[in-house]
């Protein structure tokens, strides 16, 4: 509403003043005083720190809790157990503990702060090109919502369906999934882990694996040390209970014992599960959905990405080349080519934009030619896609919470603006929340049965966190 | 000289249309682009030349993603240092990406700009497409 009024107010000025001097209102918007970096106009629901060097999900989830538990448990271990054990056993104990602790913390930060493999959204021209290719064969009219689009491709003698992502306006590559919490398509999507506060995907899966493996070693190590400590103390006195009562550090003991006891089982179980996934070159997403396990009588299904050798699978997943980040967070938004990311266009209605393009003759034929034939068809799509890119609040975004139907049940925090464009694409919304529903509804795996029953906060199993 | 001038001239030329060459997933998730010759380029460039460019690009990406002794060594070393070497060292993939950027610029200068075309480095489009911009024919001499 406000925009229409602004448009009418400026219009007479534009008509009154001739072309050489453009209306003062758009001028500061079209020529920002400083070049913006791409992370500032990023359309997904991520947060950035250190000028784009660090990326996290919108909700940091339980990351502070994870960090706090690790620091507290390890701290108590170093303070209360290490001195005793160094005296009675060996001084290697704090050294080993220290190395494990450093590994855990570093890999946790790398998992949380690394781009998991986010696919940047399609530029308007790309989206228009894909739309053309889809609409041409079927010749569908625009009067009804088109069915969900899929494309089939044969990989290694398997038929793989590529789905069209309505948010990102691309056909998702194989193994890519759209995370509704982060509102991004992530390559080789494994799962969204609230414990680390980020998605786990192609680029940070090795960090995640290192984290859970080193954490299992650390918790097992601390558990062993604390038990040894108690055992040694109770040898001298009248047993365990007396040793506990007499010791000034009984609460740290109990805390460490309890935390480590529950953590060891759940984290070891998780590490075992992910080791199986790595050896089979599967993702949690595929495993839960049963994509390659021969469901519904399809006997010939097998994993087309597996090298059929455990060693080669492990090497390719964990030691393969590190792919680059595709979103180029710290790159500068090109000031000429404002088609993709400039928030300026969003603040003005599309028609007004064209008028300004015409008055701004010096902007270059390059832009006008690229805009007029191609954007007229993609503008309605570009607007809802580009709207969340603006970091300042806009009237277009504020109604979205009202529009948002409660799609995701089961304990996840409500997502706000992402469902704005999901509201008229229900199938996409279902697909987006499909994996979260799946994680909520899937039955526990055999070696996770004990961890899934644990309802206390010590359980670090990320897959079943949505049950809480 | 004529080539560099034409590349700069392109900056002021009008864009007629853009062609997008999509990814080819038949070999799995590796980065590979379709080598099929788009119909819109038929009047502009030789099919052979285009396919050669795409094939070279595919080969370069395959080299970046190759699983071999070198990448395993890099991976194991990184794992032992808790992946902190990624903060200091440029990975093999990034080195090949620089090679690719140079190759594309060279191809643009030598072959595509004189024909009124411009290849965009796929990394700027998230490795999804190879974007070929077709500029309006300003009576550039035929090859």
Short mmCIF file of N, CA and C in Angstrom, two decimals, chain A residues 198-289:
data_model
loop_
_atom_site.label_atom_id
_atom_site.label_comp_id
_atom_site.label_asym_id
_atom_site.label_seq_id
_atom_site.Cartn_x
_atom_site.Cartn_y
_atom_site.Cartn_z
N UNK A 198 23.42 -25.95 12.31
CA UNK A 198 23.68 -25.75 10.89
C UNK A 198 23.24 -27.01 10.14
N UNK A 199 23.11 -26.89 8.82
CA UNK A 199 22.85 -28.08 8.02
C UNK A 199 24.16 -28.85 7.89
N UNK A 200 24.05 -30.15 7.67
CA UNK A 200 25.22 -30.96 7.38
C UNK A 200 25.08 -31.39 5.92
N UNK A 201 26.03 -30.98 5.11
CA UNK A 201 25.95 -31.26 3.69
C UNK A 201 27.31 -31.60 3.13
N UNK A 202 27.45 -31.41 1.84
CA UNK A 202 28.65 -31.88 1.16
C UNK A 202 29.93 -31.31 1.75
N UNK A 203 29.90 -30.01 2.07
CA UNK A 203 31.17 -29.37 2.44
C UNK A 203 31.54 -29.56 3.89
N UNK A 204 30.58 -29.79 4.75
CA UNK A 204 30.97 -29.89 6.15
C UNK A 204 30.68 -31.26 6.74
N UNK A 205 30.40 -32.26 5.88
CA UNK A 205 30.12 -33.58 6.42
C UNK A 205 31.35 -34.16 7.08
N UNK A 206 32.53 -33.92 6.48
CA UNK A 206 33.74 -34.49 7.09
C UNK A 206 34.03 -33.85 8.44
N UNK A 207 33.71 -32.56 8.57
CA UNK A 207 33.89 -31.91 9.87
C UNK A 207 32.93 -32.51 10.89
N UNK A 208 31.70 -32.73 10.46
CA UNK A 208 30.69 -33.30 11.34
C UNK A 208 31.12 -34.70 11.78
N UNK A 209 31.60 -35.50 10.85
CA UNK A 209 32.04 -36.85 11.18
C UNK A 209 33.21 -36.81 12.15
N UNK A 210 34.17 -35.93 11.87
CA UNK A 210 35.30 -35.79 12.81
C UNK A 210 34.80 -35.38 14.19
N UNK A 211 33.83 -34.49 14.20
CA UNK A 211 33.29 -34.02 15.48
C UNK A 211 32.69 -35.17 16.29
N UNK A 212 31.81 -35.97 15.67
CA UNK A 212 31.15 -37.00 16.46
C UNK A 212 32.12 -38.13 16.82
N UNK A 213 33.07 -38.41 15.95
CA UNK A 213 34.02 -39.47 16.31
C UNK A 213 34.93 -39.01 17.44
N UNK A 214 35.45 -37.81 17.32
CA UNK A 214 36.34 -37.34 18.39
C UNK A 214 35.57 -37.12 19.67
N UNK A 215 34.29 -36.73 19.55
CA UNK A 215 33.48 -36.56 20.76
C UNK A 215 33.22 -37.90 21.43
N UNK A 216 33.02 -38.96 20.64
CA UNK A 216 32.82 -40.28 21.26
C UNK A 216 34.08 -40.70 22.00
N UNK A 217 35.24 -40.46 21.36
CA UNK A 217 36.48 -40.79 22.05
C UNK A 217 36.64 -39.97 23.32
N UNK A 218 36.32 -38.68 23.21
CA UNK A 218 36.49 -37.81 24.38
C UNK A 218 35.58 -38.24 25.52
N UNK A 219 34.32 -38.48 25.23
CA UNK A 219 33.39 -38.86 26.31
C UNK A 219 33.76 -40.22 26.87
N UNK A 220 34.15 -41.14 25.99
CA UNK A 220 34.57 -42.44 26.50
C UNK A 220 35.82 -42.30 27.37
N UNK A 221 36.73 -41.46 26.94
CA UNK A 221 37.97 -41.24 27.69
C UNK A 221 37.68 -40.64 29.06
N UNK A 222 36.84 -39.60 29.07
CA UNK A 222 36.51 -38.95 30.34
C UNK A 222 35.77 -39.93 31.25
N UNK A 223 34.87 -40.68 30.67
CA UNK A 223 34.13 -41.66 31.46
C UNK A 223 35.08 -42.67 32.09
N UNK A 224 36.00 -43.15 31.26
CA UNK A 224 36.98 -44.10 31.78
C UNK A 224 37.83 -43.50 32.88
N UNK A 225 38.27 -42.28 32.66
CA UNK A 225 39.13 -41.65 33.66
C UNK A 225 38.40 -41.41 34.97
N UNK A 226 37.18 -40.94 34.88
CA UNK A 226 36.41 -40.67 36.10
C UNK A 226 36.15 -41.97 36.85
N UNK A 227 35.83 -43.01 36.12
CA UNK A 227 35.60 -44.31 36.76
C UNK A 227 36.87 -44.81 37.43
N UNK A 228 37.99 -44.67 36.72
CA UNK A 228 39.27 -45.08 37.30
C UNK A 228 39.56 -44.29 38.56
N UNK A 229 39.31 -43.00 38.48
CA UNK A 229 39.54 -42.13 39.62
C UNK A 229 38.74 -42.59 40.84
N UNK A 230 37.47 -42.86 40.60
CA UNK A 230 36.62 -43.32 41.71
C UNK A 230 37.06 -44.67 42.23
N UNK A 231 37.44 -45.53 41.30
CA UNK A 231 37.89 -46.86 41.71
C UNK A 231 39.14 -46.77 42.57
N UNK A 232 40.08 -45.93 42.15
CA UNK A 232 41.32 -45.78 42.92
C UNK A 232 41.04 -45.20 44.29
N UNK A 233 40.14 -44.22 44.34
CA UNK A 233 39.82 -43.62 45.63
C UNK A 233 39.14 -44.62 46.56
N UNK A 234 38.24 -45.42 45.99
CA UNK A 234 37.49 -46.32 46.86
C UNK A 234 38.30 -47.51 47.30
N UNK A 235 39.46 -47.73 46.67
CA UNK A 235 40.32 -48.83 47.12
C UNK A 235 40.85 -48.53 48.52
N UNK A 236 41.22 -47.27 48.71
CA UNK A 236 41.82 -46.92 50.00
C UNK A 236 40.80 -46.96 51.13
N UNK A 237 39.62 -46.51 50.85
CA UNK A 237 38.62 -46.37 51.92
C UNK A 237 37.69 -47.55 52.01
N UNK A 238 36.45 -47.28 52.40
CA UNK A 238 35.49 -48.36 52.62
C UNK A 238 34.53 -48.53 51.45
N UNK A 239 35.03 -48.31 50.29
CA UNK A 239 34.12 -48.54 49.18
C UNK A 239 33.77 -47.26 48.48
N UNK A 240 32.96 -47.44 47.50
CA UNK A 240 32.67 -46.36 46.56
C UNK A 240 31.87 -45.24 47.22
N UNK A 241 30.88 -45.63 47.98
CA UNK A 241 30.00 -44.60 48.54
C UNK A 241 30.76 -43.72 49.51
N UNK A 242 31.61 -44.36 50.30
CA UNK A 242 32.40 -43.58 51.25
C UNK A 242 33.35 -42.63 50.52
N UNK A 243 33.94 -43.18 49.46
CA UNK A 243 34.87 -42.35 48.67
C UNK A 243 34.15 -41.14 48.11
N UNK A 244 32.94 -41.38 47.67
CA UNK A 244 32.16 -40.27 47.10
C UNK A 244 31.80 -39.25 48.17
N UNK A 245 31.40 -39.77 49.33
CA UNK A 245 30.97 -38.85 50.37
C UNK A 245 32.13 -38.04 50.89
N UNK A 246 33.27 -38.71 50.97
CA UNK A 246 34.43 -38.03 51.55
C UNK A 246 35.04 -37.03 50.59
N UNK A 247 34.87 -37.29 49.33
CA UNK A 247 35.58 -36.44 48.35
C UNK A 247 34.92 -35.06 48.27
N UNK A 248 35.73 -34.05 48.17
CA UNK A 248 35.13 -32.70 48.02
C UNK A 248 34.55 -32.48 46.64
N UNK A 249 34.88 -33.36 45.71
CA UNK A 249 34.46 -33.13 44.32
C UNK A 249 33.39 -34.10 43.91
N UNK A 250 32.45 -34.39 44.84
CA UNK A 250 31.50 -35.43 44.46
C UNK A 250 30.49 -34.96 43.42
N UNK A 251 30.14 -33.66 43.50
CA UNK A 251 29.18 -33.22 42.49
C UNK A 251 29.77 -33.20 41.09
N UNK A 252 31.01 -32.72 40.91
CA UNK A 252 31.63 -32.86 39.59
C UNK A 252 31.72 -34.30 39.13
N UNK A 253 32.04 -35.22 40.05
CA UNK A 253 32.10 -36.64 39.69
C UNK A 253 30.78 -37.10 39.12
N UNK A 254 29.75 -36.82 39.91
CA UNK A 254 28.44 -37.31 39.52
C UNK A 254 28.02 -36.70 38.20
N UNK A 255 28.27 -35.40 38.06
CA UNK A 255 27.91 -34.72 36.82
C UNK A 255 28.63 -35.35 35.64
N UNK A 256 29.94 -35.49 35.78
CA UNK A 256 30.73 -36.06 34.69
C UNK A 256 30.27 -37.48 34.38
N UNK A 257 30.05 -38.26 35.42
CA UNK A 257 29.64 -39.64 35.20
C UNK A 257 28.32 -39.71 34.45
N UNK A 258 27.37 -38.92 34.90
CA UNK A 258 26.05 -38.98 34.29
C UNK A 258 26.10 -38.52 32.85
N UNK A 259 26.74 -37.36 32.64
CA UNK A 259 26.80 -36.83 31.27
C UNK A 259 27.52 -37.81 30.36
N UNK A 260 28.66 -38.29 30.81
CA UNK A 260 29.44 -39.16 29.94
C UNK A 260 28.76 -40.49 29.70
N UNK A 261 28.10 -41.00 30.72
CA UNK A 261 27.43 -42.28 30.55
C UNK A 261 26.39 -42.20 29.44
N UNK A 262 25.54 -41.19 29.51
CA UNK A 262 24.51 -41.07 28.48
C UNK A 262 25.12 -40.69 27.13
N UNK A 263 26.12 -39.81 27.17
CA UNK A 263 26.70 -39.36 25.90
C UNK A 263 27.42 -40.49 25.19
N UNK A 264 28.14 -41.29 25.95
CA UNK A 264 28.92 -42.35 25.30
C UNK A 264 28.02 -43.22 24.45
N UNK A 265 26.91 -43.65 25.04
CA UNK A 265 26.04 -44.54 24.26
C UNK A 265 25.44 -43.85 23.06
N UNK A 266 24.94 -42.65 23.26
CA UNK A 266 24.28 -42.01 22.12
C UNK A 266 25.27 -41.57 21.06
N UNK A 267 26.40 -40.98 21.49
CA UNK A 267 27.34 -40.50 20.49
C UNK A 267 28.05 -41.66 19.80
N UNK A 268 28.36 -42.70 20.57
CA UNK A 268 28.97 -43.87 19.94
C UNK A 268 28.01 -44.48 18.93
N UNK A 269 26.76 -44.53 19.29
CA UNK A 269 25.76 -45.06 18.37
C UNK A 269 25.68 -44.21 17.11
N UNK A 270 25.69 -42.91 17.31
CA UNK A 270 25.63 -42.01 16.15
C UNK A 270 26.85 -42.15 15.28
N UNK A 271 28.02 -42.26 15.91
CA UNK A 271 29.24 -42.44 15.12
C UNK A 271 29.20 -43.73 14.33
N UNK A 272 28.69 -44.77 14.98
CA UNK A 272 28.58 -46.04 14.27
C UNK A 272 27.65 -45.94 13.08
N UNK A 273 26.54 -45.26 13.28
CA UNK A 273 25.58 -45.08 12.20
C UNK A 273 26.20 -44.31 11.04
N UNK A 274 26.90 -43.23 11.36
CA UNK A 274 27.50 -42.43 10.29
C UNK A 274 28.67 -43.15 9.63
N UNK A 275 29.35 -44.00 10.39
CA UNK A 275 30.41 -44.80 9.75
C UNK A 275 29.80 -45.74 8.72
N UNK A 276 28.65 -46.31 9.06
CA UNK A 276 27.94 -47.14 8.09
C UNK A 276 27.54 -46.33 6.87
N UNK A 277 27.04 -45.10 7.10
CA UNK A 277 26.64 -44.26 5.98
C UNK A 277 27.83 -43.91 5.08
N UNK A 278 28.95 -43.62 5.72
CA UNK A 278 30.14 -43.25 4.95
C UNK A 278 30.61 -44.43 4.11
N UNK A 279 30.61 -45.63 4.73
CA UNK A 279 31.08 -46.81 4.01
C UNK A 279 30.16 -47.17 2.86
N UNK A 280 28.88 -46.83 2.99
CA UNK A 280 27.94 -47.14 1.92
C UNK A 280 27.70 -45.94 1.00
N UNK A 281 28.37 -44.84 1.27
CA UNK A 281 28.18 -43.60 0.50
C UNK A 281 26.71 -43.22 0.43
N UNK A 282 26.09 -43.14 1.62
CA UNK A 282 24.69 -42.73 1.73
C UNK A 282 24.60 -41.47 2.56
N UNK A 283 23.49 -40.77 2.42
CA UNK A 283 23.24 -39.67 3.34
C UNK A 283 22.12 -40.07 4.29
N UNK A 284 22.05 -39.40 5.42
CA UNK A 284 20.98 -39.68 6.39
C UNK A 284 19.62 -39.52 5.71
N UNK A 285 19.51 -38.50 4.87
CA UNK A 285 18.28 -38.22 4.15
C UNK A 285 17.86 -39.41 3.30
N UNK A 286 18.82 -39.97 2.54
CA UNK A 286 18.51 -41.10 1.67
C UNK A 286 18.21 -42.35 2.49
N UNK A 287 18.94 -42.49 3.58
CA UNK A 287 18.75 -43.68 4.39
C UNK A 287 17.37 -43.68 5.04
N UNK A 288 16.96 -42.53 5.51
CA UNK A 288 15.65 -42.45 6.15
C UNK A 288 14.54 -42.66 5.14
N UNK A 289 14.70 -42.05 3.97
CA UNK A 289 13.65 -42.19 2.97
C UNK A 289 13.68 -43.56 2.33
#
